[in-house]
PDB file of C-alpha atoms and ligand atoms in Angstrom:
ATOM      1  CA  UNK G   1     103.217 100.758  98.501  1.00 96.00           C
ATOM      2  CA  UNK G   2     100.216 101.159 100.842  1.00 97.00           C
ATOM      3  CA  UNK G   3     100.523  98.787 103.716  1.00 98.00           C
ATOM      4  CA  UNK G   4      97.535  98.328 105.996  1.00 97.00           C
ATOM      5  CA  UNK G   5      98.517  96.307 109.026  1.00 97.00           C
ATOM      6  CA  UNK G   6      95.989  94.807 111.456  1.00 97.00           C
ATOM      7  CA  UNK G   7      93.912  97.926 111.575  1.00 97.00           C
ATOM      8  CA  UNK G   8      90.641  97.953 113.533  1.00 97.00           C
ATOM      9  CA  UNK G   9      87.553 100.144 113.549  1.00 97.00           C
ATOM     10  CA  UNK G  10      85.177  99.562 116.411  1.00 97.00           C
ATOM     11  CA  UNK G  11      82.052 101.617 116.913  1.00 96.00           C
ATOM     12  CA  UNK G  12      80.432 101.449 120.407  1.00 95.00           C
ATOM     13  CA  UNK G  13      77.946  98.785 119.198  1.00 94.00           C
ATOM     14  CA  UNK G  14      79.827  97.284 116.218  1.00 95.00           C
ATOM     15  CA  UNK G  15      83.263  95.897 115.389  1.00 96.00           C
ATOM     16  CA  UNK G  16      83.467  96.726 111.649  1.00 97.00           C
ATOM     17  CA  UNK G  17      86.994  95.238 111.422  1.00 97.00           C
ATOM     18  CA  UNK G  18      89.328  94.093 114.087  1.00 96.00           C
ATOM     19  CA  UNK G  19      92.486  93.037 112.245  1.00 94.00           C
ATOM     20  CA  UNK G  20      92.398  94.095 108.629  1.00 97.00           C
ATOM     21  CA  UNK G  21      95.674  93.766 106.600  1.00 97.00           C
ATOM     22  CA  UNK G  22      96.490  94.216 102.964  1.00 97.00           C
ATOM     23  CA  UNK G  23      98.980  95.815 100.643  1.00 98.00           C
ATOM     24  CA  UNK G  24      98.537  97.714  97.416  1.00 98.00           C
ATOM     25  CA  UNK G  25     101.595  98.451  95.250  1.00 96.00           C
ATOM     26  CA  UNK G  26     102.140 102.075  94.223  1.00 96.00           C
ATOM     27  CA  UNK G  27     100.855 102.748  90.721  1.00 95.00           C
ATOM     28  CA  UNK G  28      98.537  99.685  90.741  1.00 96.00           C
ATOM     29  CA  UNK G  29      94.802  99.194  90.765  1.00 97.00           C
ATOM     30  CA  UNK G  30      93.139  97.299  93.603  1.00 98.00           C
ATOM     31  CA  UNK G  31      89.448  96.421  93.673  1.00 98.00           C
ATOM     32  CA  UNK G  32      87.463  95.491  96.730  1.00 98.00           C
ATOM     33  CA  UNK G  33      84.429  93.204  96.463  1.00 97.00           C
ATOM     34  CA  UNK G  34      82.349  92.197  99.434  1.00 94.00           C
ATOM     35  CA  UNK G  35      78.793  91.802 100.748  1.00 93.00           C
ATOM     36  CA  UNK G  36      76.719  94.848 101.326  1.00 92.00           C
ATOM     37  CA  UNK G  37      77.301  96.476 104.743  1.00 93.00           C
ATOM     38  CA  UNK G  38      80.553  94.552 105.342  1.00 94.00           C
ATOM     39  CA  UNK G  39      82.533  97.746 106.066  1.00 96.00           C
ATOM     40  CA  UNK G  40      84.056  98.744 102.767  1.00 96.00           C
ATOM     41  CA  UNK G  41      83.132 102.485 102.921  1.00 95.00           C
ATOM     42  CA  UNK G  42      84.169 102.585 106.532  1.00 97.00           C
ATOM     43  CA  UNK G  43      87.596 101.245 105.528  1.00 97.00           C
ATOM     44  CA  UNK G  44      87.883 104.007 102.871  1.00 97.00           C
ATOM     45  CA  UNK G  45      86.853 106.696 105.398  1.00 96.00           C
ATOM     46  CA  UNK G  46      89.594 105.434 107.720  1.00 97.00           C
ATOM     47  CA  UNK G  47      92.180 105.390 104.950  1.00 97.00           C
ATOM     48  CA  UNK G  48      91.159 108.914 103.827  1.00 95.00           C
ATOM     49  CA  UNK G  49      91.365 110.172 107.389  1.00 95.00           C
ATOM     50  CA  UNK G  50      87.725 111.130 107.643  1.00 94.00           C
ATOM     51  CA  UNK G  51      87.567 108.865 110.722  1.00 96.00           C
ATOM     52  CA  UNK G  52      90.495 107.531 112.790  1.00 96.00           C
ATOM     53  CA  UNK G  53      91.181 103.852 113.203  1.00 95.00           C
ATOM     54  CA  UNK G  54      91.339 102.297 116.615  1.00 96.00           C
ATOM     55  CA  UNK G  55      94.352 100.007 116.331  1.00 95.00           C
ATOM     56  CA  UNK G  56      96.967  98.740 113.947  1.00 96.00           C
ATOM     57  CA  UNK G  57      99.104 100.724 111.569  1.00 97.00           C
ATOM     58  CA  UNK G  58      99.275 102.167 108.101  1.00 97.00           C
ATOM     59  CA  UNK G  59     102.269 102.820 105.843  1.00 97.00           C
ATOM     60  CA  UNK G  60     102.510 104.822 102.679  1.00 97.00           C
ATOM     61  CA  UNK G  61     105.733 104.426 100.617  1.00 96.00           C
ATOM     62  CA  UNK G  62     107.565 103.032 103.644  1.00 95.00           C
ATOM     63  CA  UNK G  63     106.507 105.773 106.065  1.00 96.00           C
ATOM     64  CA  UNK G  64     104.105 105.258 108.924  1.00 97.00           C
ATOM     65  CA  UNK G  65     101.019 107.430 108.534  1.00 97.00           C
ATOM     66  CA  UNK G  66      97.772 107.902 110.364  1.00 96.00           C
ATOM     67  CA  UNK G  67      95.826 108.152 107.073  1.00 96.00           C
ATOM     68  CA  UNK G  68      96.239 109.251 103.468  1.00 96.00           C
ATOM     69  CA  UNK G  69      94.579 112.628 103.875  1.00 93.00           C
ATOM     70  CA  UNK G  70      97.481 114.342 102.145  1.00 92.00           C
ATOM     71  CA  UNK G  71      97.903 111.713  99.460  1.00 94.00           C
ATOM     72  CA  UNK G  72      94.485 110.647  98.396  1.00 95.00           C
ATOM     73  CA  UNK G  73      91.389 112.039  96.640  1.00 93.00           C
ATOM     74  CA  UNK G  74      88.067 110.261  97.134  1.00 90.00           C
ATOM     75  CA  UNK G  75      85.212 109.872  94.715  1.00 86.00           C
ATOM     76  CA  UNK G  76      81.831 108.501  95.728  1.00 83.00           C
ATOM     77  CA  UNK G  77      78.765 106.980  94.050  1.00 78.00           C
ATOM     78  CA  UNK G  78      76.955 110.286  94.545  1.00 78.00           C
ATOM     79  CA  UNK G  79      78.699 112.954  92.498  1.00 71.00           C
ATOM     80  CA  UNK G  80      78.437 115.545  95.289  1.00 81.00           C
ATOM     81  CA  UNK G  81      78.551 118.422  92.879  1.00 90.00           C
ATOM     82  CA  UNK G  82      77.341 121.607  94.452  1.00 93.00           C
ATOM     83  CA  UNK G  83      74.038 122.621  92.765  1.00 92.00           C
ATOM     84  CA  UNK G  84      74.720 126.333  93.026  1.00 95.00           C
ATOM     85  CA  UNK G  85      78.083 126.207  91.188  1.00 95.00           C
ATOM     86  CA  UNK G  86      78.357 125.576  87.451  1.00 96.00           C
ATOM     87  CA  UNK G  87      80.454 122.643  86.205  1.00 97.00           C
ATOM     88  CA  UNK G  88      83.629 124.690  85.861  1.00 96.00           C
ATOM     89  CA  UNK G  89      83.369 126.102  89.359  1.00 96.00           C
ATOM     90  CA  UNK G  90      82.565 122.662  90.770  1.00 96.00           C
ATOM     91  CA  UNK G  91      85.687 121.070  89.239  1.00 96.00           C
ATOM     92  CA  UNK G  92      87.764 124.038  90.388  1.00 96.00           C
ATOM     93  CA  UNK G  93      86.961 123.332  94.045  1.00 94.00           C
ATOM     94  CA  UNK G  94      90.257 121.480  94.594  1.00 92.00           C
ATOM     95  CA  UNK G  95      92.240 124.335  93.004  1.00 94.00           C
ATOM     96  CA  UNK G  96      90.577 126.843  95.309  1.00 94.00           C
ATOM     97  CA  UNK G  97      90.730 124.800  98.477  1.00 90.00           C
ATOM     98  CA  UNK G  98      94.420 123.981  97.883  1.00 90.00           C
ATOM     99  CA  UNK G  99      95.128 127.593  97.073  1.00 92.00           C
ATOM    100  CA  UNK G 100      96.633 126.804  93.692  1.00 93.00           C
ATOM    101  CA  UNK G 101      96.981 129.337  90.865  1.00 93.00           C
ATOM    102  CA  UNK G 102      93.468 129.834  89.475  1.00 95.00           C
ATOM    103  CA  UNK G 103      94.441 130.587  85.860  1.00 95.00           C
ATOM    104  CA  UNK G 104      96.603 127.487  85.558  1.00 95.00           C
ATOM    105  CA  UNK G 105      93.881 125.501  87.322  1.00 94.00           C
ATOM    106  CA  UNK G 106      91.267 126.846  84.888  1.00 95.00           C
ATOM    107  CA  UNK G 107      93.229 125.816  81.827  1.00 95.00           C
ATOM    108  CA  UNK G 108      93.909 122.426  83.314  1.00 95.00           C
ATOM    109  CA  UNK G 109      90.201 122.076  84.164  1.00 96.00           C
ATOM    110  CA  UNK G 110      89.129 122.991  80.708  1.00 96.00           C
ATOM    111  CA  UNK G 111      91.556 120.552  79.137  1.00 94.00           C
ATOM    112  CA  UNK G 112      90.254 117.736  81.298  1.00 93.00           C
ATOM    113  CA  UNK G 113      86.558 118.693  80.770  1.00 95.00           C
ATOM    114  CA  UNK G 114      87.209 118.524  77.100  1.00 94.00           C
ATOM    115  CA  UNK G 115      88.945 115.145  77.400  1.00 89.00           C
ATOM    116  CA  UNK G 116      85.846 113.849  79.217  1.00 88.00           C
ATOM    117  CA  UNK G 117      83.439 115.172  76.625  1.00 89.00           C
ATOM    118  CA  UNK G 118      82.321 118.086  78.700  1.00 94.00           C
ATOM    119  CA  UNK G 119      83.611 120.911  76.477  1.00 94.00           C
ATOM    120  CA  UNK G 120      80.809 123.425  76.010  1.00 95.00           C
ATOM    121  CA  UNK G 121      79.107 122.457  79.302  1.00 96.00           C
ATOM    122  CA  UNK G 122      81.460 124.464  81.543  1.00 96.00           C
ATOM    123  CA  UNK G 123      78.686 126.917  82.507  1.00 97.00           C
ATOM    124  CA  UNK G 124      75.885 124.409  82.815  1.00 97.00           C
ATOM    125  CA  UNK G 125      74.655 123.666  86.332  1.00 97.00           C
ATOM    126  CA  UNK G 126      74.657 120.033  87.678  1.00 95.00           C
ATOM    127  CA  UNK G 127      70.836 119.746  87.258  1.00 95.00           C
ATOM    128  CA  UNK G 128      71.155 120.670  83.592  1.00 96.00           C
ATOM    129  CA  UNK G 129      73.345 117.688  82.594  1.00 94.00           C
ATOM    130  CA  UNK G 130      72.901 113.919  82.677  1.00 91.00           C
ATOM    131  CA  UNK G 131      74.051 111.558  85.458  1.00 87.00           C
ATOM    132  CA  UNK G 132      76.856 110.239  83.353  1.00 87.00           C
ATOM    133  CA  UNK G 133      78.066 113.802  82.610  1.00 91.00           C
ATOM    134  CA  UNK G 134      77.903 114.667  86.336  1.00 92.00           C
ATOM    135  CA  UNK G 135      79.951 111.661  87.184  1.00 89.00           C
ATOM    136  CA  UNK G 136      82.547 112.628  84.539  1.00 90.00           C
ATOM    137  CA  UNK G 137      82.676 116.076  86.101  1.00 93.00           C
ATOM    138  CA  UNK G 138      83.160 114.514  89.493  1.00 92.00           C
ATOM    139  CA  UNK G 139      86.029 112.486  88.065  1.00 90.00           C
ATOM    140  CA  UNK G 140      87.657 115.645  86.666  1.00 92.00           C
ATOM    141  CA  UNK G 141      87.272 117.249  90.108  1.00 94.00           C
ATOM    142  CA  UNK G 142      88.908 114.202  91.731  1.00 92.00           C
ATOM    143  CA  UNK G 143      91.784 114.433  89.176  1.00 91.00           C
ATOM    144  CA  UNK G 144      92.309 118.105  89.939  1.00 93.00           C
ATOM    145  CA  UNK G 145      93.162 117.260  93.552  1.00 91.00           C
ATOM    146  CA  UNK G 146      96.276 115.870  91.851  1.00 90.00           C
ATOM    147  CA  UNK G 147      96.832 113.190  94.533  1.00 93.00           C
ATOM    148  CA  UNK G 148      98.824 109.995  94.128  1.00 95.00           C
ATOM    149  CA  UNK G 149      95.963 107.788  95.403  1.00 96.00           C
ATOM    150  CA  UNK G 150      92.381 107.588  94.252  1.00 94.00           C
ATOM    151  CA  UNK G 151      89.833 106.090  96.560  1.00 96.00           C
ATOM    152  CA  UNK G 152      86.798 105.306  94.418  1.00 95.00           C
ATOM    153  CA  UNK G 153      83.767 104.208  96.327  1.00 94.00           C
ATOM    154  CA  UNK G 154      81.403 102.655  93.768  1.00 91.00           C
ATOM    155  CA  UNK G 155      81.905 105.630  91.505  1.00 87.00           C
ATOM    156  CA  UNK G 156      80.050 104.120  88.508  1.00 87.00           C
ATOM    157  CA  UNK G 157      77.285 102.075  90.152  1.00 84.00           C
ATOM    158  CA  UNK G 158      74.521 104.553  89.405  1.00 79.00           C
ATOM    159  CA  UNK G 159      75.253 104.725  85.677  1.00 83.00           C
ATOM    160  CA  UNK G 160      73.721 103.037  82.673  1.00 85.00           C
ATOM    161  CA  UNK G 161      75.809 100.111  81.195  1.00 87.00           C
ATOM    162  CA  UNK G 162      77.158 102.041  78.216  1.00 87.00           C
ATOM    163  CA  UNK G 163      78.247 105.119  80.174  1.00 85.00           C
ATOM    164  CA  UNK G 164      79.702 102.880  82.802  1.00 88.00           C
ATOM    165  CA  UNK G 165      81.776 100.912  80.299  1.00 89.00           C
ATOM    166  CA  UNK G 166      83.132 104.129  78.837  1.00 87.00           C
ATOM    167  CA  UNK G 167      84.069 105.527  82.228  1.00 87.00           C
ATOM    168  CA  UNK G 168      85.678 102.253  83.231  1.00 90.00           C
ATOM    169  CA  UNK G 169      88.053 102.544  80.259  1.00 90.00           C
ATOM    170  CA  UNK G 170      88.642 106.185  81.040  1.00 88.00           C
ATOM    171  CA  UNK G 171      89.511 105.402  84.737  1.00 90.00           C
ATOM    172  CA  UNK G 172      91.860 102.710  83.568  1.00 91.00           C
ATOM    173  CA  UNK G 173      93.543 104.970  81.058  1.00 88.00           C
ATOM    174  CA  UNK G 174      94.062 107.693  83.749  1.00 87.00           C
ATOM    175  CA  UNK G 175      95.486 105.257  86.209  1.00 89.00           C
ATOM    176  CA  UNK G 176      98.027 104.017  83.667  1.00 89.00           C
ATOM    177  CA  UNK G 177      98.777 107.421  82.204  1.00 88.00           C
ATOM    178  CA  UNK G 178      99.226 109.270  85.428  1.00 86.00           C
ATOM    179  CA  UNK G 179     100.588 106.260  87.357  1.00 90.00           C
ATOM    180  CA  UNK G 180      97.937 106.585  90.045  1.00 93.00           C
ATOM    181  CA  UNK G 181      97.377 104.124  92.822  1.00 96.00           C
ATOM    182  CA  UNK G 182      93.700 103.301  92.702  1.00 96.00           C
ATOM    183  CA  UNK G 183      91.586 101.571  95.359  1.00 97.00           C
ATOM    184  CA  UNK G 184      88.099 100.958  94.063  1.00 97.00           C
ATOM    185  CA  UNK G 185      85.028  99.508  95.882  1.00 96.00           C
ATOM    186  CA  UNK G 186      82.628  97.902  93.490  1.00 94.00           C
ATOM    187  CA  UNK G 187      79.741  95.422  93.561  1.00 92.00           C
ATOM    188  CA  UNK G 188      80.424  94.543  89.936  1.00 93.00           C
ATOM    189  CA  UNK G 189      82.619  91.438  89.749  1.00 94.00           C
ATOM    190  CA  UNK G 190      83.359  91.920  86.005  1.00 93.00           C
ATOM    191  CA  UNK G 191      84.263  95.576  86.586  1.00 93.00           C
ATOM    192  CA  UNK G 192      86.853  94.433  89.228  1.00 96.00           C
ATOM    193  CA  UNK G 193      88.260  91.815  86.870  1.00 96.00           C
ATOM    194  CA  UNK G 194      88.425  94.196  83.945  1.00 94.00           C
ATOM    195  CA  UNK G 195      90.302  96.990  85.756  1.00 95.00           C
ATOM    196  CA  UNK G 196      92.252  95.608  88.750  1.00 96.00           C
ATOM    197  CA  UNK G 197      95.707  94.294  89.208  1.00 97.00           C
ATOM    198  CA  UNK G 198      94.582  92.824  92.520  1.00 97.00           C
ATOM    199  CA  UNK G 199      91.123  91.959  93.676  1.00 98.00           C
ATOM    200  CA  UNK G 200      90.351  91.637  97.376  1.00 98.00           C
ATOM    201  CA  UNK G 201      87.378  89.568  98.393  1.00 97.00           C
ATOM    202  CA  UNK G 202      85.938  90.635 101.738  1.00 96.00           C
ATOM    203  CA  UNK G 203      84.041  88.782 104.364  1.00 95.00           C
ATOM    204  CA  UNK G 204      80.877  89.899 106.231  1.00 93.00           C
ATOM    205  CA  UNK G 205      81.352  91.795 109.548  1.00 94.00           C
ATOM    206  CA  UNK G 206      83.811  91.971 111.122  1.00 95.00           C
ATOM    207  CA  UNK G 207      85.391  92.479 107.731  1.00 96.00           C
ATOM    208  CA  UNK G 208      88.536  90.665 106.743  1.00 95.00           C
ATOM    209  CA  UNK G 209      90.179  89.720 103.487  1.00 96.00           C
ATOM    210  CA  UNK G 210      89.093  86.191 102.535  1.00 95.00           C
ATOM    211  CA  UNK G 211      90.920  86.035  99.262  1.00 96.00           C
ATOM    212  CA  UNK G 212      93.350  88.031  97.205  1.00 97.00           C
ATOM    213  CA  UNK G 213      93.440  87.518  93.472  1.00 96.00           C
ATOM    214  CA  UNK G 214      96.466  88.630  91.534  1.00 96.00           C
ATOM    215  CA  UNK G 215      95.739  89.780  87.999  1.00 96.00           C
ATOM    216  CA  UNK G 216      99.024  91.523  87.282  1.00 93.00           C
ATOM    217  CA  UNK G 217      99.883  89.088  84.513  1.00 92.00           C
ATOM    218  CA  UNK G 218      96.618  89.632  82.638  1.00 93.00           C
ATOM    219  CA  UNK G 219      97.290  92.416  80.066  1.00 92.00           C
ATOM    220  CA  UNK G 220      94.893  95.359  79.720  1.00 90.00           C
ATOM    221  CA  UNK G 221      92.668  96.266  78.078  1.00 90.00           C
ATOM    222  CA  UNK G 222      90.724  93.065  78.936  1.00 91.00           C
ATOM    223  CA  UNK G 223      87.563  91.823  77.336  1.00 88.00           C
ATOM    224  CA  UNK G 224      84.262  91.092  79.042  1.00 83.00           C
ATOM    225  CA  UNK G 225      83.879  87.961  76.962  1.00 86.00           C
ATOM    226  CA  UNK G 226      87.261  86.488  77.866  1.00 89.00           C
ATOM    227  CA  UNK G 227      86.665  82.883  79.040  1.00 91.00           C
ATOM    228  CA  UNK G 228      89.341  83.181  81.719  1.00 92.00           C
ATOM    229  CA  UNK G 229      87.621  86.215  83.278  1.00 93.00           C
ATOM    230  CA  UNK G 230      84.240  84.411  83.130  1.00 93.00           C
ATOM    231  CA  UNK G 231      85.760  81.498  84.977  1.00 94.00           C
ATOM    232  CA  UNK G 232      87.324  83.765  87.590  1.00 94.00           C
ATOM    233  CA  UNK G 233      83.978  85.587  88.012  1.00 95.00           C
ATOM    234  CA  UNK G 234      82.231  82.310  88.698  1.00 94.00           C
ATOM    235  CA  UNK G 235      84.833  81.499  91.381  1.00 94.00           C
ATOM    236  CA  UNK G 236      84.400  84.888  92.949  1.00 95.00           C
ATOM    237  CA  UNK G 237      80.617  84.483  92.995  1.00 93.00           C
ATOM    238  CA  UNK G 238      80.817  81.142  94.667  1.00 91.00           C
ATOM    239  CA  UNK G 239      83.350  82.491  97.314  1.00 92.00           C
ATOM    240  CA  UNK G 240      81.173  85.598  98.041  1.00 90.00           C
ATOM    241  CA  UNK G 241      77.988  83.549  98.194  1.00 87.00           C
ATOM    242  CA  UNK G 242      79.366  81.971 101.320  1.00 82.00           C
ATOM    243  CA  UNK G 243      79.625  85.455 102.838  1.00 81.00           C
ATOM    244  CA  UNK G 244      75.998  86.295 102.325  1.00 72.00           C
ATOM    245  CA  UNK G 245      74.719  83.702 104.752  1.00 57.00           C
ATOM    246  CA  UNK G 246      75.131  85.675 107.953  1.00 50.00           C
ATOM    247  CA  UNK G 247      74.275  89.146 106.559  1.00 42.00           C
TER     248      UNK G 247
HETATM  249  N1  ATP Y 301      79.370 106.167 112.264  1.00 94.38           N
HETATM  250  C1  ATP Y 301      78.937 104.889 112.415  1.00 94.38           C
HETATM  251  N2  ATP Y 301      78.491 104.442 113.634  1.00 94.38           N
HETATM  252  C2  ATP Y 301      78.119 103.230 113.830  1.00 94.38           C
HETATM  253  N3  ATP Y 301      78.012 102.275 112.806  1.00 94.38           N
HETATM  254  C3  ATP Y 301      78.409 102.627 111.590  1.00 94.38           C
HETATM  255  C4  ATP Y 301      78.875 103.945 111.309  1.00 94.38           C
HETATM  256  N4  ATP Y 301      79.194 103.978 110.024  1.00 94.38           N
HETATM  257  C5  ATP Y 301      78.917 102.748 109.510  1.00 94.38           C
HETATM  258  N5  ATP Y 301      78.434 101.934 110.467  1.00 94.38           N
HETATM  259  C6  ATP Y 301      78.075 100.552 110.314  1.00 94.38           C
HETATM  260  O1  ATP Y 301      79.199  99.827 109.862  1.00 94.38           O
HETATM  261  C7  ATP Y 301      78.782  98.798 108.996  1.00 94.38           C
HETATM  262  C8  ATP Y 301      79.558  98.854 107.687  1.00 94.38           C
HETATM  263  O2  ATP Y 301      79.066  99.994 106.954  1.00 94.38           O
HETATM  264  P1  ATP Y 301      79.745 100.445 105.579  1.00 94.38           P
HETATM  265  O3  ATP Y 301      78.918 101.550 105.006  1.00 94.38           O
HETATM  266  O4  ATP Y 301      81.171 100.653 105.775  1.00 94.38           O
HETATM  267  O5  ATP Y 301      79.525  99.131 104.671  1.00 94.38           O
HETATM  268  P2  ATP Y 301      79.761  98.922 103.087  1.00 94.38           P
HETATM  269  O6  ATP Y 301      80.407  97.592 102.895  1.00 94.38           O
HETATM  270  O7  ATP Y 301      80.404 100.102 102.502  1.00 94.38           O
HETATM  271  O8  ATP Y 301      78.204  98.837 102.658  1.00 94.38           O
HETATM  272  P3  ATP Y 301      77.596  98.955 101.163  1.00 94.38           P
HETATM  273  O9  ATP Y 301      78.251  97.885 100.359  1.00 94.38           O
HETATM  274  O10 ATP Y 301      76.107  98.623 101.430  1.00 94.38           O
HETATM  275  O11 ATP Y 301      77.838 100.326 100.721  1.00 94.38           O
HETATM  276  C9  ATP Y 301      77.271  98.902 108.764  1.00 94.38           C
HETATM  277  O12 ATP Y 301      76.659  97.982 109.631  1.00 94.38           O
HETATM  278  C10 ATP Y 301      76.973 100.315 109.268  1.00 94.38           C
HETATM  279  O13 ATP Y 301      75.726 100.492 109.778  1.00 94.38           O
END
């Protein structure tokens, strides 16, 4: 379990959060929904260890940690593929940086590229493939870090609706198949309801959890047209609308 307990992040001119607490069970999918600029990405940077937190504590699987640097791989809205590397070399970055065996890494990379419909594109450069393909390559690269936790910061928000729907299913399948713990920031209420076991609704600054919605009992895959999900989405919209006032 990831346990975040009263953590704070305070920049000289801005308290992003002062006492943020939540838990995410290992092997589960948590989605975070909140107003723009409320501090979601800052929270991920703190969890990933890109920036320290200023107070509070964090536990992973019962052990106190400063961050999940060793346990988490992060994926952002921008694919961050290196333009001078082809797709294969881009997805092999984790293998090289973690000093893993390159031959084993290459066969694993090719297997995953094929699973994500990128077979035959291994030697294309990022500017020669579509946005959806780049994001799939970024997902393969994230997987090759082989970490227990995925921090997904709006990974699909720049994609067209169809590609997005396909990748949502793929992310869900990967999470279940590899038993990953996924934390995902999204602005898409339905995306959160389709994928997550727990949805956290966040306040405006300083960010806190205003509501936690447990979806563990709703089996997956779920359907966009499900009337229960539509009802929940309406509730979420009205809760979050209240948070837009002061932004
Ligand atoms: N290094 C920094 N120094 C000072 N302020 C910062 C820094 N990084 C972020 N902020 C501020 O913290 C606040 C939260 O930013 P953050 O990017 O975490 O929000 P967000 O919820 O992810 O936004 P969005 O939904 O628009 O992506 C913003 O007001 C931002 O300007």
